[in-house]
Amino acid sequence: MTTVPDTALDTAELDIAANQAEPLDALLVDAALGPLRRHTPDLSTVRFVGRLARHPATTTRRLAGLARELGRAAAGTSTLAPSRRDRRFTDPAWAENPLLRRLVQAYLATDRTARQLVTDAGLDWRDDLRVRFVVENLLEAAAPSNVPLVNPASAKAVIDTAGLSLLRGATNFVRDMAVPPRVPAMVDTSGFEVGRNIAATPGAVVLRNDVFELIQYRPQTGTVREVPLLIVPPTINKFYAIDLAPGRSLVEHLVRSGQQVFVMSWRNPGPEHADWGLSTYIQAVLEALDVTERICQVPRTVLFAMCAGGIIASLTAGYLAGTGKLDRLAGLALAVTVLDNDRAGTAGALLDRQLADAAIAVSRRRGYLDGRSLAEVFAWLRPGDLVWNYWVNDYLLGRKPPAFDILFWNADTTRMTAGLHADFIDLALDNALVTSGGMKALGVPVDLSAVDVDSYVVAGIADHLTPWQNCYRSTQLLGGTSRFVLSTSGHIAALVNPPGNAKASYQTNDAIPADPTAWLPGAQTHRDSWWPDLVDWLTAHSGGSKPAPDEPGGGGLVPLFEAPGTYVFDR
């Protein structure tokens, strides 16, 4: 497995960079309209200024405090210092050089005052998130660590390399700005090859149609559980987030536990597929279920889905319930999936119907939403981690970005059809899944409370994209007995969580109260990965054991290609 160089981010920050898997809410809008929209003044900004104007005494006090702190910084008497966790200013020169120390203190004082003014305004949650987004982006951009030569590491690199670091940095800048997503490169992709050291778990494609390929993985145990597992990945980025480097692959772990595993690999659609919407993808899951049952000669399957794939799988389950065929599911597992979008973070705050309609119109004209546009939007959601950190590494220091499997997957973006783009925006904006019959799947009204099979719901406690509280609410929407697991880390690192990680842990609670904040105090913390817990749950829902098949296929279906198939290479 490729290791991360010293210049790379830690696991949590690498995970933030990998959050490009989820195309919902304002992220889908901005991917079509461009992220600049969020940085321009709007009605929330007007209300922010108006609130401050109505409380001049408070505003004056804050600005006077800033002036005093700037004066202390200039005189050398300020005690402000960056947090030890703020890696922008870890170089000793920031504290030891009098000019740099004063510059950092002035920046910290301004940062503190700006955030205090937003709090003082007392905006409602939507306006508060919108204004904070703009303020935080401006503050991140203004950090002195972003300035060439002012950053002491940049100055030292220029001296050590006789100026070559700036030349390499300029070359990197021109390369990155020449093509979308026009943000600093986050990963060195040269050490990875799909099918060799990424997505390398042995298996074969047993079905290929216009929408997806179905991969059946070869057993690695003498016996397998009778009931198979069908995994539905998200529709942005490739499926192999669950089949990364050997030893870090969830698919590999499940196969080695004796599970029969099938995974859908979505086609990277083009403009000719513009009309593919949720109905197309629900029908695809139903077809994959048919083939899985046919090959394994069983009437039931466990359905496991992630992110946007979890929405598609839940709609499929709702369709089966509405047509009296829910007995085809032995269980439903959802990972980092939001079905209830009420107050689902910054994305929900930045979206309204007028903008949504404009974004839908843009993608309709193109026929698709480009995954690279989403990459740019995600980067500016966390500019400190995803833009300016790499700005320093790639441009100021002239270094290569880190080589890391999650980031490699993250950079392997795909397109989303215009039809699916519109359907996801409408679903999220209307929060349609929380109401019985709020939307239809293949013409059948969906009532998630009628999906009364057991469910396994997992979320990441540090997930800023699909907040764990929103993920938890799926336990209240689904009708069966739910097990909720709260993992460490964020959106993707919560999934890429192999056993043996000393820093990993997860929480469980047999009680499932309506309020997620009531669930957390009674939760028990377990060390290591949640993957073995999932295996235990699957074992309880996958029937008995039977001899492992010799080869993929069956029921008249034969292997077509070796895993990871052909669609995974579509560009």
XYZ file of C-alpha atoms in Angstrom:
571
model
C 0.000 0.000 0.000
C 1.288 3.465 -0.828
C 2.239 5.444 2.242
C 1.546 9.092 2.898
C 4.557 11.412 2.833
C 5.282 13.778 5.695
C 3.795 16.677 3.781
C 0.387 15.021 3.573
C -2.612 15.677 5.750
C -3.665 13.420 8.576
C -6.444 10.877 8.132
C -9.265 13.240 9.106
C -8.142 15.909 6.667
C -7.565 13.376 3.895
C -11.096 12.204 4.487
C -12.457 15.718 4.063
C -10.764 15.801 0.686
C -12.519 12.596 -0.256
C -15.986 13.920 0.313
C -16.723 14.337 -3.381
C -18.974 11.265 -3.383
C -22.196 13.022 -2.421
C -24.129 15.036 -4.972
C -27.011 16.646 -2.999
C -28.545 19.931 -1.956
C -26.633 23.101 -2.709
C -23.605 21.062 -3.749
C -25.525 19.990 -6.838
C -26.717 23.521 -7.432
C -23.280 25.050 -7.147
C -21.724 22.347 -9.284
C -23.979 23.569 -12.090
C -23.873 27.316 -11.368
C -20.326 27.534 -10.003
C -19.053 27.990 -6.428
C -18.476 31.734 -6.889
C -22.176 32.254 -6.162
C -21.630 31.474 -2.510
C -18.910 34.079 -2.148
C -20.951 37.006 -3.467
C -23.141 39.213 -1.226
C -26.776 38.147 -0.970
C -29.798 38.817 1.211
C -28.162 37.002 4.120
C -25.259 39.436 3.891
C -27.690 42.358 3.854
C -29.450 41.047 6.941
C -26.075 40.532 8.642
C -25.052 44.143 8.016
C -28.495 45.344 9.078
C -28.346 43.457 12.382
C -24.948 44.934 13.176
C -26.202 48.422 12.302
C -29.093 48.020 14.740
C -26.625 47.281 17.547
C -23.956 49.938 17.056
C -22.702 49.752 20.625
C -21.844 46.059 20.329
C -20.241 46.506 16.921
C -18.221 49.495 18.099
C -17.029 47.573 21.144
C -15.822 44.698 18.960
C -13.994 46.983 16.545
C -12.441 48.967 19.399
C -11.234 45.698 20.904
C -9.693 44.774 17.572
C -7.921 48.127 17.371
C -6.494 47.676 20.859
C -5.289 44.154 20.064
C -3.670 45.369 16.843
C -1.925 48.044 18.861
C -0.627 45.483 21.331
C 0.595 43.344 18.462
C 2.463 46.265 16.952
C 4.017 47.098 20.331
C 5.042 43.488 20.903
C 2.865 43.028 24.009
C 0.093 40.859 22.533
C -0.290 37.383 23.989
C -2.292 35.990 21.077
C -0.886 32.757 19.702
C -2.201 30.191 17.215
C -3.678 26.938 18.436
C -1.273 24.026 18.596
C -3.628 22.263 16.185
C -3.286 25.034 13.605
C -0.637 23.599 11.292
C -0.439 26.771 9.239
C 1.796 28.319 11.876
C 3.804 25.411 13.290
C 7.107 26.615 11.826
C 9.129 28.113 14.734
C 9.806 31.231 12.661
C 6.194 32.352 13.070
C 6.838 32.777 16.799
C 10.538 33.616 16.829
C 10.680 36.236 14.085
C 9.287 39.527 15.513
C 7.727 40.661 12.242
C 6.103 37.302 11.499
C 4.849 37.008 15.075
C 3.170 40.414 14.827
C 1.669 39.498 11.469
C 0.162 36.288 12.855
C -1.201 38.072 15.920
C -2.854 40.726 13.737
C -4.399 37.996 11.627
C -5.649 36.060 14.670
C -7.170 39.202 16.170
C -9.005 39.971 12.931
C -10.174 36.369 12.628
C -11.545 36.372 16.174
C -13.358 39.672 15.739
C -14.957 38.692 12.452
C -16.342 35.478 13.930
C -17.591 37.355 17.002
C -19.450 39.838 14.816
C -21.259 37.007 13.048
C -22.307 35.599 16.419
C -23.357 39.055 17.648
C -25.703 39.461 14.686
C -27.948 36.694 16.022
C -29.067 35.529 12.586
C -31.385 32.582 12.032
C -29.664 29.284 11.302
C -29.846 29.608 7.515
C -28.498 33.178 7.328
C -25.894 32.386 9.984
C -24.491 29.460 7.982
C -24.454 31.464 4.758
C -22.606 34.402 6.310
C -20.170 32.175 8.190
C -19.343 30.394 4.948
C -18.343 33.658 3.269
C -16.479 34.991 6.306
C -14.546 31.773 6.857
C -13.526 31.604 3.203
C -12.265 35.183 3.309
C -10.364 34.544 6.533
C -8.758 31.380 5.165
C -7.674 33.217 2.015
C -6.195 36.102 4.036
C -3.899 33.892 6.154
C -0.276 35.066 5.937
C 0.772 31.444 5.498
C -0.639 31.618 1.953
C 1.783 34.341 0.833
C 4.972 33.298 -1.014
C 8.205 34.155 0.831
C 6.218 35.486 3.808
C 5.575 31.872 4.728
C 8.919 30.894 6.287
C 8.773 27.390 4.805
C 8.396 28.965 1.372
C 11.354 31.281 1.962
C 13.529 28.411 3.149
C 12.540 26.291 0.135
C 13.582 29.098 -2.225
C 16.990 29.329 -0.563
C 17.491 25.565 -0.374
C 16.552 24.990 -4.025
C 18.065 28.189 -5.468
C 14.607 29.269 -6.609
C 13.582 25.962 -8.202
C 10.756 25.549 -5.684
C 9.038 28.642 -7.059
C 9.551 27.436 -10.618
C 8.065 24.035 -9.779
C 5.234 25.746 -7.927
C 4.469 27.965 -10.908
C 4.463 24.910 -13.171
C 2.074 23.139 -10.817
C -0.175 26.211 -10.750
C -0.387 26.474 -14.541
C -1.131 22.738 -14.790
C -3.928 22.848 -12.212
C -5.595 25.993 -13.519
C -5.608 24.757 -17.116
C -8.376 22.200 -16.554
C -11.286 21.711 -14.141
C -11.691 21.626 -11.203
C -9.094 24.470 -11.087
C -8.035 23.928 -7.506
C -4.641 22.697 -6.279
C -4.057 19.018 -6.997
C -4.674 16.908 -3.906
C -3.028 13.637 -4.900
C -0.094 12.210 -6.806
C -1.815 9.556 -8.908
C 1.317 8.053 -10.441
C 1.636 5.158 -7.974
C -1.885 3.772 -8.396
C -3.420 1.529 -11.014
C -7.023 0.380 -10.922
C -7.159 -3.393 -11.030
C -3.579 -3.796 -9.790
C -3.205 -2.076 -6.401
C -6.630 -0.412 -6.309
C -9.944 -2.252 -6.805
C -7.952 -5.497 -6.904
C -10.200 -7.960 -5.044
C -10.649 -10.989 -7.376
C -14.001 -11.295 -9.080
C -15.766 -11.047 -12.418
C -18.464 -9.033 -14.161
C -21.497 -11.305 -14.574
C -23.868 -8.735 -16.096
C -23.303 -5.671 -18.253
C -25.989 -3.354 -19.600
C -26.199 0.319 -20.561
C -26.460 1.513 -16.945
C -24.183 -0.700 -14.844
C -21.950 -3.726 -14.568
C -22.567 -6.255 -11.819
C -19.408 -7.646 -10.216
C -19.492 -10.961 -8.348
C -16.441 -11.459 -6.123
C -14.765 -14.835 -5.900
C -15.145 -16.564 -2.524
C -12.027 -16.796 -0.377
C -13.490 -19.298 2.095
C -14.554 -22.926 1.736
C -18.131 -22.122 2.671
C -20.238 -19.014 2.187
C -23.413 -17.685 3.736
C -26.546 -18.575 1.796
C -27.990 -15.079 1.494
C -25.852 -12.813 -0.722
C -25.028 -9.145 -0.264
C -25.672 -6.615 -3.049
C -23.808 -3.305 -2.661
C -25.147 -0.141 -4.302
C -22.436 2.554 -4.503
C -23.043 6.282 -5.048
C -23.436 7.709 -8.529
C -20.579 10.217 -8.345
C -17.017 8.839 -8.343
C -16.278 5.183 -9.000
C -17.482 2.270 -6.866
C -14.065 1.296 -5.492
C -14.153 3.454 -2.367
C -15.210 0.120 -0.844
C -12.427 -1.785 -2.626
C -9.304 0.290 -2.121
C -5.795 -1.058 -1.582
C -5.542 -4.634 -0.264
C -5.904 -4.584 3.498
C -8.066 -1.455 3.272
C -10.898 -2.925 1.211
C -14.332 -3.459 2.748
C -15.202 -5.830 -0.100
C -12.094 -7.911 0.621
C -12.976 -8.011 4.328
C -16.541 -9.153 3.644
C -15.472 -11.827 1.160
C -12.919 -13.181 3.617
C -15.663 -13.361 6.257
C -17.616 -15.811 4.073
C -20.060 -13.351 2.554
C -21.189 -13.667 -1.061
C -20.632 -10.139 -2.376
C -22.015 -8.448 -5.490
C -21.280 -4.796 -6.345
C -22.847 -2.534 -8.944
C -20.396 -0.451 -10.992
C -22.256 2.478 -12.570
C -21.556 3.623 -16.089
C -20.021 7.089 -16.468
C -22.884 8.687 -18.413
C -22.603 11.095 -21.325
C -25.001 13.694 -22.756
C -26.849 10.954 -24.626
C -27.985 9.582 -21.236
C -29.467 12.890 -20.045
C -32.914 11.411 -19.395
C -31.721 8.789 -16.923
C -33.329 9.704 -13.618
C -34.109 8.021 -10.331
C -36.459 5.610 -12.088
C -33.602 4.402 -14.284
C -31.375 3.734 -11.294
C -34.112 2.104 -9.207
C -34.855 -0.206 -12.096
C -31.134 -0.991 -12.305
C -31.039 -2.040 -8.636
C -34.061 -4.266 -9.189
C -32.303 -5.898 -12.139
C -29.169 -6.426 -10.060
C -31.334 -8.051 -7.372
C -32.843 -10.366 -9.979
C -29.430 -11.469 -11.190
C -28.026 -11.877 -7.669
C -30.943 -14.127 -6.705
C -30.656 -16.075 -9.957
C -26.942 -16.761 -9.548
C -27.163 -17.677 -5.866
C -30.477 -19.516 -6.291
C -32.074 -17.783 -3.326
C -35.215 -15.661 -2.966
C -33.671 -13.025 -0.671
C -30.719 -10.623 -0.617
C -29.255 -8.133 1.844
C -29.046 -4.691 0.261
C -26.143 -2.456 1.372
C -25.792 1.068 -0.016
C -23.797 4.229 0.572
C -24.388 7.949 0.210
C -26.539 8.768 -2.817
C -26.657 5.038 -3.520
C -28.398 4.708 -0.165
C -31.187 6.974 -1.369
C -31.615 4.873 -4.508
C -31.590 1.659 -2.453
C -34.119 3.059 0.031
C -36.450 4.018 -2.808
C -36.020 0.527 -4.210
C -36.940 -0.937 -0.820
C -39.947 1.392 -0.705
C -40.997 0.154 -4.131
C -40.707 -3.472 -3.025
C -42.763 -2.724 0.083
C -45.391 -0.929 -1.980
C -45.698 -3.843 -4.402
C -45.829 -6.552 -1.748
C -42.367 -7.918 -2.573
C -40.375 -6.750 0.440
C -39.696 -10.383 1.350
C -36.961 -10.241 -1.315
C -34.859 -8.256 1.179
C -33.257 -10.032 4.123
C -31.995 -6.699 5.445
C -31.112 -3.148 4.472
C -27.795 -1.506 5.387
C -27.169 2.214 4.813
C -23.800 3.943 5.224
C -23.358 7.738 5.452
C -26.796 8.185 3.873
C -29.213 11.017 4.578
C -32.889 10.345 3.963
C -34.136 13.217 6.143
C -32.596 16.458 4.847
C -33.969 18.778 7.528
C -31.165 21.171 8.450
C -28.545 18.913 6.923
C -25.680 21.354 7.369
C -24.336 24.172 5.232
C -25.602 22.648 2.001
C -29.226 22.876 3.051
C -28.780 26.460 4.184
C -27.441 27.596 0.828
C -30.237 26.239 -1.352
C -33.526 27.719 -2.519
C -35.988 26.857 -5.292
C -34.977 29.652 -7.666
C -31.329 28.611 -7.610
C -32.293 24.954 -7.842
C -34.325 25.587 -10.993
C -31.431 27.525 -12.528
C -29.001 24.700 -11.770
C -31.346 22.092 -13.224
C -31.643 24.156 -16.392
C -27.851 24.358 -16.747
C -27.321 20.604 -16.427
C -30.253 19.946 -18.752
C -28.585 21.997 -21.482
C -25.345 20.035 -21.072
C -27.025 16.697 -20.570
C -25.066 15.986 -17.393
C -23.363 17.403 -14.326
C -19.585 17.123 -14.499
C -18.029 15.514 -11.428
C -15.095 17.902 -11.725
C -17.479 20.777 -11.025
C -18.532 19.022 -7.845
C -14.869 18.628 -6.947
C -14.442 22.385 -7.070
C -17.527 22.968 -4.945
C -16.406 20.481 -2.301
C -12.968 22.043 -2.171
C -14.388 25.458 -1.323
C -16.593 23.963 1.386
C -13.388 23.351 3.383
C -10.922 25.849 1.902
C -8.352 25.554 4.680
C -7.964 21.814 4.211
C -8.744 21.414 0.536
C -7.458 24.580 -1.116
C -4.962 26.579 0.902
C -3.173 23.598 2.426
C -2.421 22.324 -1.062
C -1.759 25.860 -2.281
C 1.153 25.981 0.138
C 2.375 22.460 -0.589
C 2.007 22.524 -4.383
C 2.765 26.160 -5.235
C 4.700 27.822 -2.400
C 6.883 24.790 -1.669
C 6.820 23.346 -5.183
C 6.190 19.809 -3.950
C 4.072 16.980 -5.242
C 0.795 16.358 -3.442
C 0.557 13.206 -1.299
C 0.007 9.742 -2.747
C -2.968 8.227 -0.931
C -5.568 5.734 -2.086
C -8.608 7.660 -0.829
C -7.459 10.795 -2.611
C -6.792 8.803 -5.781
C -10.377 7.551 -5.711
C -11.534 11.058 -4.879
C -9.933 12.445 -8.032
C -11.527 9.772 -10.244
C -14.741 11.718 -10.789
C -17.690 10.803 -12.976
C -20.626 12.632 -14.510
C -24.215 12.637 -13.284
C -27.071 12.605 -15.744
C -29.198 15.732 -15.971
C -32.258 13.683 -15.058
C -30.726 12.277 -11.876
C -29.300 15.687 -11.000
C -32.791 17.213 -11.156
C -34.399 14.350 -9.240
C -31.865 14.519 -6.410
C -32.240 18.289 -6.076
C -36.035 18.032 -5.975
C -35.923 15.192 -3.457
C -33.577 17.059 -1.131
C -35.303 20.415 -1.465
C -38.750 18.957 -0.768
C -37.423 16.493 1.842
C -39.826 14.099 0.163
C -38.813 10.853 1.875
C -39.986 11.863 5.353
C -43.642 11.842 4.283
C -45.549 8.705 3.367
C -46.303 8.955 -0.343
C -44.175 12.096 -0.627
C -42.630 10.667 -3.754
C -43.032 7.680 -6.025
C -40.669 4.953 -7.182
C -41.585 3.590 -10.616
C -45.078 4.965 -10.073
C -45.503 3.392 -6.631
C -45.914 5.741 -3.611
C -43.025 5.277 -1.181
C -43.657 4.803 2.536
C -40.379 4.071 4.287
C -42.207 3.022 7.450
C -43.500 0.044 5.445
C -39.898 -1.095 4.917
C -40.054 -3.263 8.027
C -36.953 -5.374 7.450
C -34.063 -5.026 9.875
C -31.670 -2.212 9.037
C -28.052 -1.405 9.808
C -27.271 2.323 9.704
C -23.717 3.638 10.032
C -22.489 7.238 10.099
C -19.303 9.188 10.792
C -19.209 11.479 13.815
C -17.054 14.053 11.993
C -18.997 13.920 8.726
C -19.740 17.476 7.585
C -21.498 16.357 4.414
C -24.015 13.805 5.688
C -24.261 14.804 9.367
C -24.567 11.813 11.659
C -27.718 13.237 13.258
C -29.445 13.228 9.868
C -28.168 9.728 9.144
C -29.540 8.618 12.509
C -33.029 9.833 11.614
C -33.244 7.022 9.049
C -33.825 4.706 12.023
C -37.058 6.616 12.682
C -38.209 6.516 9.063
C -37.631 2.809 8.400
C -40.143 0.365 9.814
C -37.988 -2.530 10.989
C -35.557 -2.948 13.866
C -32.564 -0.673 13.355
C -29.007 -0.913 14.594
C -27.205 2.425 14.501
C -23.411 2.548 14.513
C -21.505 5.810 14.907
C -17.957 5.564 13.608
C -15.025 7.882 14.073
C -13.835 10.145 11.254
C -15.776 11.748 8.467
C -17.584 10.846 5.316
C -15.212 8.436 3.586
C -12.720 7.560 6.322
C -15.706 6.301 8.304
C -16.130 3.709 5.541
C -12.457 3.008 4.838
C -11.912 1.782 8.365
C -10.131 -1.595 8.374
C -9.501 -3.489 11.627
C -6.207 -2.822 13.335
C -6.384 0.977 13.426
C -5.444 1.956 16.972
C -7.186 5.333 16.581
C -10.468 3.894 15.337
C -13.557 3.325 17.454
C -17.305 3.186 17.085
C -20.348 3.595 19.311
C -23.507 1.531 19.621
C -26.646 1.697 21.729
C -29.387 -0.925 21.828
C -31.922 1.830 22.502
C -33.068 3.821 19.457
C -34.815 6.954 20.784
C -36.365 9.445 18.383
C -33.819 12.169 19.140
C -30.205 11.460 18.117
C -28.956 13.619 20.994
C -30.718 11.216 23.362
C -29.007 8.239 21.707
C -25.463 9.474 22.206
C -25.218 9.683 26.041
C -26.177 6.019 26.427
C -23.914 4.745 23.658
C -21.095 2.323 24.388
C -17.689 2.936 22.806
C -15.872 0.030 21.154
C -12.253 0.154 20.094
C -11.158 -0.641 16.532
C -13.211 -0.855 13.343
C -16.969 -1.332 12.967
C -16.422 -3.763 10.075
C -16.514 -6.883 12.321
C -19.762 -5.555 13.830
C -21.228 -5.377 10.329
C -20.056 -8.933 9.670
C -21.849 -10.093 12.836
C -25.051 -8.368 11.700
C -24.749 -9.873 8.212
C -24.159 -13.325 9.691
C -27.411 -13.014 11.621
C -29.295 -11.999 8.457
C -27.681 -14.219 5.817
C -28.982 -17.676 6.671
C -26.843 -20.765 7.000
C -23.694 -21.846 5.192
C -23.187 -23.727 1.953
C -20.160 -24.788 -0.123
C -18.574 -21.864 -1.935
C -19.111 -21.793 -5.718
C -16.088 -22.606 -7.850
C -16.490 -19.635 -10.219
C -18.630 -16.505 -10.558
C -21.843 -16.836 -12.496
C -24.621 -19.389 -12.569
C -28.216 -19.713 -13.659
C -27.153 -19.313 -17.250
C -24.893 -16.319 -16.544
C -21.149 -16.568 -17.137
C -18.208 -14.286 -16.303
C -17.806 -11.557 -18.938
C -14.730 -9.672 -17.686
C -12.436 -9.884 -14.715
C -13.119 -7.407 -11.907
C -13.122 -4.450 -11.697
C -14.788 -4.577 -15.114
C -14.817 -2.010 -17.905
C -17.085 0.825 -16.737
C -14.643 1.721 -13.974
C -12.213 2.906 -16.673
C -14.711 5.216 -18.409
C -13.628 8.829 -18.601
